[in-house]
XYZ file of C-alpha atoms in Angstrom:
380
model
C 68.792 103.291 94.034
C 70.232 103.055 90.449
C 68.094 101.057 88.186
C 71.742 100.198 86.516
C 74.074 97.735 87.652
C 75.378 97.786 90.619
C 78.727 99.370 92.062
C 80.071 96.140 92.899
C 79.792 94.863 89.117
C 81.076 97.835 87.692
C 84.197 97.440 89.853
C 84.404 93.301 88.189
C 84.401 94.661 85.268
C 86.626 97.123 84.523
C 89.080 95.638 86.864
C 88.504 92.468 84.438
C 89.661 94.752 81.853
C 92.397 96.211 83.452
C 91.404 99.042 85.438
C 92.723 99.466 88.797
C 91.200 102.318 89.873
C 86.911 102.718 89.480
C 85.074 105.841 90.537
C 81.469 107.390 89.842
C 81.218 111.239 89.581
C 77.731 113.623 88.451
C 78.274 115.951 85.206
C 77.021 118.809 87.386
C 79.421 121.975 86.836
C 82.677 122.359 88.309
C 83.327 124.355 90.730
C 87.439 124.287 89.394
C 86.256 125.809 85.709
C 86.835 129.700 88.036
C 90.720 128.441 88.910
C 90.988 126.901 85.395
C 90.050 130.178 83.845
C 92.571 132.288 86.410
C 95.273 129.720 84.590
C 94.504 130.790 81.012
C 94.279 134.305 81.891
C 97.544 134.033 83.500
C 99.103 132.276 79.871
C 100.335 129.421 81.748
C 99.322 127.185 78.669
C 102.132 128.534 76.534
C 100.719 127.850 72.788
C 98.098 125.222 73.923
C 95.492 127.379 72.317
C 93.281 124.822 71.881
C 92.774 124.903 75.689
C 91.544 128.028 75.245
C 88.500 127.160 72.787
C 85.084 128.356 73.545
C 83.303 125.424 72.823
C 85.781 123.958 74.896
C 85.183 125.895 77.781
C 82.151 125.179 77.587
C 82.230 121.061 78.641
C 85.118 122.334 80.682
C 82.557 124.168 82.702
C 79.935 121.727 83.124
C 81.312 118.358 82.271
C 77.288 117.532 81.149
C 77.900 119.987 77.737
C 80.483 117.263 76.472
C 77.808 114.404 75.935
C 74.461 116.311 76.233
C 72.002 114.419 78.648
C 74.470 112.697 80.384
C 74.276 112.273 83.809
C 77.326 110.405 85.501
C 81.104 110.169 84.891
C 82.612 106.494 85.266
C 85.939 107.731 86.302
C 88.777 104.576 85.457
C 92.659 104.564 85.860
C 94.792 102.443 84.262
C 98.495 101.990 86.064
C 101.465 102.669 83.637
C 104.928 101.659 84.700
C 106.966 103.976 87.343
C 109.883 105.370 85.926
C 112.612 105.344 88.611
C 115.025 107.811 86.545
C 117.723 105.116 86.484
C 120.521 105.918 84.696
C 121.058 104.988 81.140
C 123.667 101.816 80.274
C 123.822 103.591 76.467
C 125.987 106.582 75.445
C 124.123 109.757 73.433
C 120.537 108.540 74.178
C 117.461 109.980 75.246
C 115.270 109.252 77.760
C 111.457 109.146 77.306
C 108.491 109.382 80.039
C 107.157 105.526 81.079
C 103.951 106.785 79.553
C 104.828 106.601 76.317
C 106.831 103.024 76.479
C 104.273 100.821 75.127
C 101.650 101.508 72.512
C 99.776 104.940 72.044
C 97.783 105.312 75.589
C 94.734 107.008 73.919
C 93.928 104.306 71.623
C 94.816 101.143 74.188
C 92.621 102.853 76.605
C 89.682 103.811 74.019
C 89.526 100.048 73.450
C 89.571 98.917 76.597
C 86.550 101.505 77.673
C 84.651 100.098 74.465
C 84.976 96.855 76.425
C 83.653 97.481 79.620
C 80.258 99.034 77.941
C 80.363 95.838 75.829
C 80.312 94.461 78.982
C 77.768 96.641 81.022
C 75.489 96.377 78.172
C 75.730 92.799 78.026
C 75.081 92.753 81.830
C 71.738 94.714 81.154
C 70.661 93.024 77.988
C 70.424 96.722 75.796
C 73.125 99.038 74.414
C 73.954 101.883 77.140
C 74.266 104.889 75.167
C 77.893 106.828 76.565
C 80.952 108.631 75.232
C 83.860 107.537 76.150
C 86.513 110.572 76.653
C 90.535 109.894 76.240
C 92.980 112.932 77.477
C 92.084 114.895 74.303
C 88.700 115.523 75.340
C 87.574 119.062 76.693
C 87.112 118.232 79.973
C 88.888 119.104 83.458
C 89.782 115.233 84.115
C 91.447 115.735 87.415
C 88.295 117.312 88.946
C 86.369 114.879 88.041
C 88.528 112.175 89.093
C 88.955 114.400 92.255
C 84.623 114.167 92.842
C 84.892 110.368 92.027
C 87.353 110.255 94.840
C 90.442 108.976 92.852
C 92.489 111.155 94.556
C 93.552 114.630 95.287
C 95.462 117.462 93.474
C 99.255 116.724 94.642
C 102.011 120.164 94.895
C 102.844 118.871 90.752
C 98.896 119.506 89.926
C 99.071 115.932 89.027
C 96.293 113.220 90.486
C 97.445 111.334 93.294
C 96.304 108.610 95.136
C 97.351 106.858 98.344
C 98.002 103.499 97.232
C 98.620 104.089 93.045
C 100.513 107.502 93.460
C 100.213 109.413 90.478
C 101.567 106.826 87.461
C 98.040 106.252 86.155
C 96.032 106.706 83.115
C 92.617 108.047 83.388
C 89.843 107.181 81.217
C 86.418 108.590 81.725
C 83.227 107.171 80.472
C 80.021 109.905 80.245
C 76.670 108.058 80.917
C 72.653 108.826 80.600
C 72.310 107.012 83.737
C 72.375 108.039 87.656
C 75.037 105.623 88.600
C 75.123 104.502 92.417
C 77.973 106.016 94.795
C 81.593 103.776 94.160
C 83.602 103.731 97.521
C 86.976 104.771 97.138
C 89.009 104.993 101.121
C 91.125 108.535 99.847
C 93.004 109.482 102.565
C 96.478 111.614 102.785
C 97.649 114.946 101.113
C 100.959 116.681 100.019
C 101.327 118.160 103.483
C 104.293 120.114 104.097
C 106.250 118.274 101.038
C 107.851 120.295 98.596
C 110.291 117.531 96.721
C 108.427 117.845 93.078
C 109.009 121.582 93.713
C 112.484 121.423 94.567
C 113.271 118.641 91.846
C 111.680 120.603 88.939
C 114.768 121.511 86.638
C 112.728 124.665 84.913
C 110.695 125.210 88.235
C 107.613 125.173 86.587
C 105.616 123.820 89.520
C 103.980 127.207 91.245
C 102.374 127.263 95.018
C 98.851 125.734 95.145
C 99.569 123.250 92.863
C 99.665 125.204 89.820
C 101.568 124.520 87.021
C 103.362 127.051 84.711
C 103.069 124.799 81.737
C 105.200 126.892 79.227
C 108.040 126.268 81.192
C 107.671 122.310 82.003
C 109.954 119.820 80.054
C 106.970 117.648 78.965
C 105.385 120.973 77.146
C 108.428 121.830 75.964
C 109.604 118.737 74.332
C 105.906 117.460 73.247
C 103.909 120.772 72.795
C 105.614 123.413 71.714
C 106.022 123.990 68.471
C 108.948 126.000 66.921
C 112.142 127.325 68.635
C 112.482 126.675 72.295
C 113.921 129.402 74.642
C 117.208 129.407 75.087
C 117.070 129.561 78.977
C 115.403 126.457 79.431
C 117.387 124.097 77.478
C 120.104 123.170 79.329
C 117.430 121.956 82.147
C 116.108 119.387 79.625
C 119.047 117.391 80.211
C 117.959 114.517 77.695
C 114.740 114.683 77.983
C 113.407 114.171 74.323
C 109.311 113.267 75.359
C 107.755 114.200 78.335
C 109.860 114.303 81.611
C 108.568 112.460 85.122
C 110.891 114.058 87.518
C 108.233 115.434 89.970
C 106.250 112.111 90.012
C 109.629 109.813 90.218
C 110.542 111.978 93.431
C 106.964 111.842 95.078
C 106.679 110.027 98.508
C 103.580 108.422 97.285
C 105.272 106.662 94.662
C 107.950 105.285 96.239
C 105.730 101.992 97.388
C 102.540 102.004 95.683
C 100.092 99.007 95.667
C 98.643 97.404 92.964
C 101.597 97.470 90.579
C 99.711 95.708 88.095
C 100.733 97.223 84.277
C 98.668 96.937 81.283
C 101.305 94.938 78.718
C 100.170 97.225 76.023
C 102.182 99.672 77.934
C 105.184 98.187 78.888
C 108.550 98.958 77.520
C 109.868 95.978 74.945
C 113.536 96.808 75.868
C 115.504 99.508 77.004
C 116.416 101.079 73.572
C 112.852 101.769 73.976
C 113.177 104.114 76.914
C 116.902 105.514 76.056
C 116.860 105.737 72.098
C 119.915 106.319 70.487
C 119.992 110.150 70.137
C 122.484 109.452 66.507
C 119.924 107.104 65.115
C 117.128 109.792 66.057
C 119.028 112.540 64.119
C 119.207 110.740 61.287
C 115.595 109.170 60.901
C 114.054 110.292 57.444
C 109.998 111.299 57.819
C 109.095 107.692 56.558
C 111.278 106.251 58.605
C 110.166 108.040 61.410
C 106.395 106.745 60.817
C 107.597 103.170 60.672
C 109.469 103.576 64.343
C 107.028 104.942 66.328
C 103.670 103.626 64.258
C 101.225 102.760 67.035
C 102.938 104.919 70.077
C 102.224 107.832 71.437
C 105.581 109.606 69.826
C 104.000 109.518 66.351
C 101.937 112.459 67.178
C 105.047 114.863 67.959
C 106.080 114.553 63.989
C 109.757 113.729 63.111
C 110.658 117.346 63.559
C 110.047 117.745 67.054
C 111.784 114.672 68.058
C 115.158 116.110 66.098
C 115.091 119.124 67.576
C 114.585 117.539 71.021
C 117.526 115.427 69.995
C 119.574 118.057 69.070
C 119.403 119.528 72.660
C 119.696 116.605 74.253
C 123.152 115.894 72.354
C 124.067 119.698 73.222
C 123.547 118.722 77.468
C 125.731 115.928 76.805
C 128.457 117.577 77.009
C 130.092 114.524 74.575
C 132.682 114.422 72.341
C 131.447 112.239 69.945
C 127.888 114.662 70.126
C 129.916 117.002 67.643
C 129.359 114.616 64.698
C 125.507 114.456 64.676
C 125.031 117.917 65.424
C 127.377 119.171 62.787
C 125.469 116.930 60.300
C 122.205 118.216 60.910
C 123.480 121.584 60.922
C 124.950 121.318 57.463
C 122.243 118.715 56.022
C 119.077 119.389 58.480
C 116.361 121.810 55.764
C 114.407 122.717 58.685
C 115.969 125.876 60.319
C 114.183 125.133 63.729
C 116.340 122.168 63.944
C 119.069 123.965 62.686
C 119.266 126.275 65.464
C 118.904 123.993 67.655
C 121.948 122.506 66.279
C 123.952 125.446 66.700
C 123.151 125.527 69.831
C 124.264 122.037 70.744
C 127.594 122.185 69.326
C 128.009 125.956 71.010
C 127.329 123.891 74.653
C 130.298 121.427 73.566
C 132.780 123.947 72.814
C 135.635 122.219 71.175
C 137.403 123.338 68.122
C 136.013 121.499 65.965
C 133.058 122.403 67.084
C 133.512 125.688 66.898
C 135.071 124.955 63.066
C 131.604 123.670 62.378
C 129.509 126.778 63.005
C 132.384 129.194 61.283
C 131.875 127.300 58.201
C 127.834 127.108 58.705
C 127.705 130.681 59.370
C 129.190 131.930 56.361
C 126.513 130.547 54.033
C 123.578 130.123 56.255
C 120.470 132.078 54.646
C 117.691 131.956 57.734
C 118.693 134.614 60.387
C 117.384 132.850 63.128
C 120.247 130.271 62.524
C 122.520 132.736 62.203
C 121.988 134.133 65.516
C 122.089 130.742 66.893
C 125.851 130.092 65.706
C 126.549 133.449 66.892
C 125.251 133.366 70.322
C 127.358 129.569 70.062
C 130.387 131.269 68.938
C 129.804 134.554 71.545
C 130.302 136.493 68.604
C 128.065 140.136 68.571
């Protein structure tokens, strides 16, 4: 028996702090680091070379490397709100993933970790000594989560469990303590489904539950740095950060329990989950900061978010998408965004359109641009 406290408080009090899901896993090495590795090798991670770090691998390997002498893993989750891909009421907007609604996720859910060892220590009358680890950390989360019985691996590679689904934080706490065994009832599996694999617009979603990351919308919009391939733009539709396609179309989230959502993550309007794709285009750097101070969006950088923009205008398909796009074409100093640009107003196709990159092309200096407005205008 644990000389901490007991399951049963643990459970009161990160549930008191809004956790709805509570699990206890060892730091002894995973057994997933071999199919981890097979990904890498494989380049699935695009230009996430971070994820490729030795050091990295290292606490990746044995989760114990990450916070040296700990013992146990308090595994949390913390529900964000299901995104039910309805339609937007706005013309030329966006659309971005529920997780990113509210406030920055990392930071809400650093604080609210800090709380529940406020709270543990309190409980034992001494500081517990523990490192509290936030998605950036280099660790295999969903293993762990998988050992604290959380859930399993769904077809998406995402975490599912039977009554939360899969639209849930997790937050995991590394301890110098043996903690006692946390029952969690995890029952179901994927079975014979195959909906997030059909649904995927890139079909990025492999057999096994692997995930071809390079080639999934929330990489592409959020990740990936620089131009994005041409072949996998028009399946962004307007996306502009993150996508949730292959959770929204998941059996297991089509009545979860326990709908209970953190307000720090919650969505003040709807502007905040279709922006206006015009206003987006035309945000300067500062006043980019000032939007999206205290989100999760302020760590994609103003350009990303433009270029997204820019293809997301393209899919429209919309007249009044020429305007923008010819702006930022003419006005836009990053040539990323440029070509991007080009390539919007080449999916619209009207004459003016087309006026737009005939002009542009006869003084653009970056060649990458000018193969853009070629490939827009099907010229050689």
């Amino acid at each position: 028996m644990s000389t901490f406290i007991t399951a049963n408080e643990i459970i009161s009090i990160t549930s008191r702090h809004g956790f709805v899901l509570c699990g206890a896993a060892s730091t002894d090495p995973l057994p997933e680091f071999d199919r981890y590795l097979d990904w890498i090798k494989a380049g699935y991670q695009g230009t996430m070379h971070f994820l490729e770090d030795p050091k990295g691998m290292k606490s990746r390997s044995n989760p114990e490397q990450l916070f040296p002498g700990s013992m146990s893993v308090l595994v949390l989750g913390a529900r964000y709100t299901i995104d039910r891909l309805t339609e937007s009421p706005f013309p030329l907007s966006g659309r971005i993933a529920s997780y990113a609604w509210g406030k920055d996720y990392h930071d809400v859910l650093q604080h609210r970790a800090e709380l529940v060892m406020s709270d543990i220590s309190d409980s034992l009358g001494k500081p517990v000594e523990n490192f509290v680890a936030v998605d950036s950390s280099p660790i295999l989360e969903k293993p762990l989560a998988k050992r604290a019985r959380l859930g399993w691996t769904g077809n998406n590679s995402l975490l599912i469990h039977p009554r939360l689904g899969s639209f849930f934080f997790l937050t995991n706490i590394f301890l110098k303590e043996k903690l006692d065994p946390i029952f969690n009832n995890l029952y179901g599996s994927c079975g014979t489904c195959h909906r997030c694999i059909d649904a995927c617009p890139t079909a990025c979603i492999l057999p096994g539950g692997l995930l071809e990351a390079r080639r999934c919308i929330s990489y592409l919009t959020i990740e990936h740095r620089g131009i994005i391939p041409v072949e996998l733009r028009k399946s962004m539709g307007n996306w502009i950060y993150g996508c949730t396609i292959c959770q929204a179309v998941c059996p297991w989230n089509r009545k979860p329990g326990n709908n209970y959502v953190l307000p720090e993550f919650e969505a003040a309007d709807e502007r905040v989950i279709f922006p206006d794709l015009v206003e987006i285009v035309h945000l300067s750097d500062d006043e980019f900061k000032s939007r999206f101070s205290g989100t999760s969006l302020k760590r994609l950088k103003r350009s990303r978010l433009v270029r997204n923009a820019a293809v997301a205008l393209g899919n429209s398909g919309q007249l009044d998408a020429v305007k923008p796009l010819g702006w930022l074409l003419e006005n836009e100093p990053d040539p990323v965004i440029r070509c991007h640009a080009a390539w919007g107003l080449g999916q619209i196709r009207t004459s003016k359109a087309r006026t737009i990159l005939s002009v542009r092309l006869t003084r653009e200096i970056d060649s990458s641009v000018q193969s853009e407005i070629r490939q827009a205008l099907d010229l050689p």
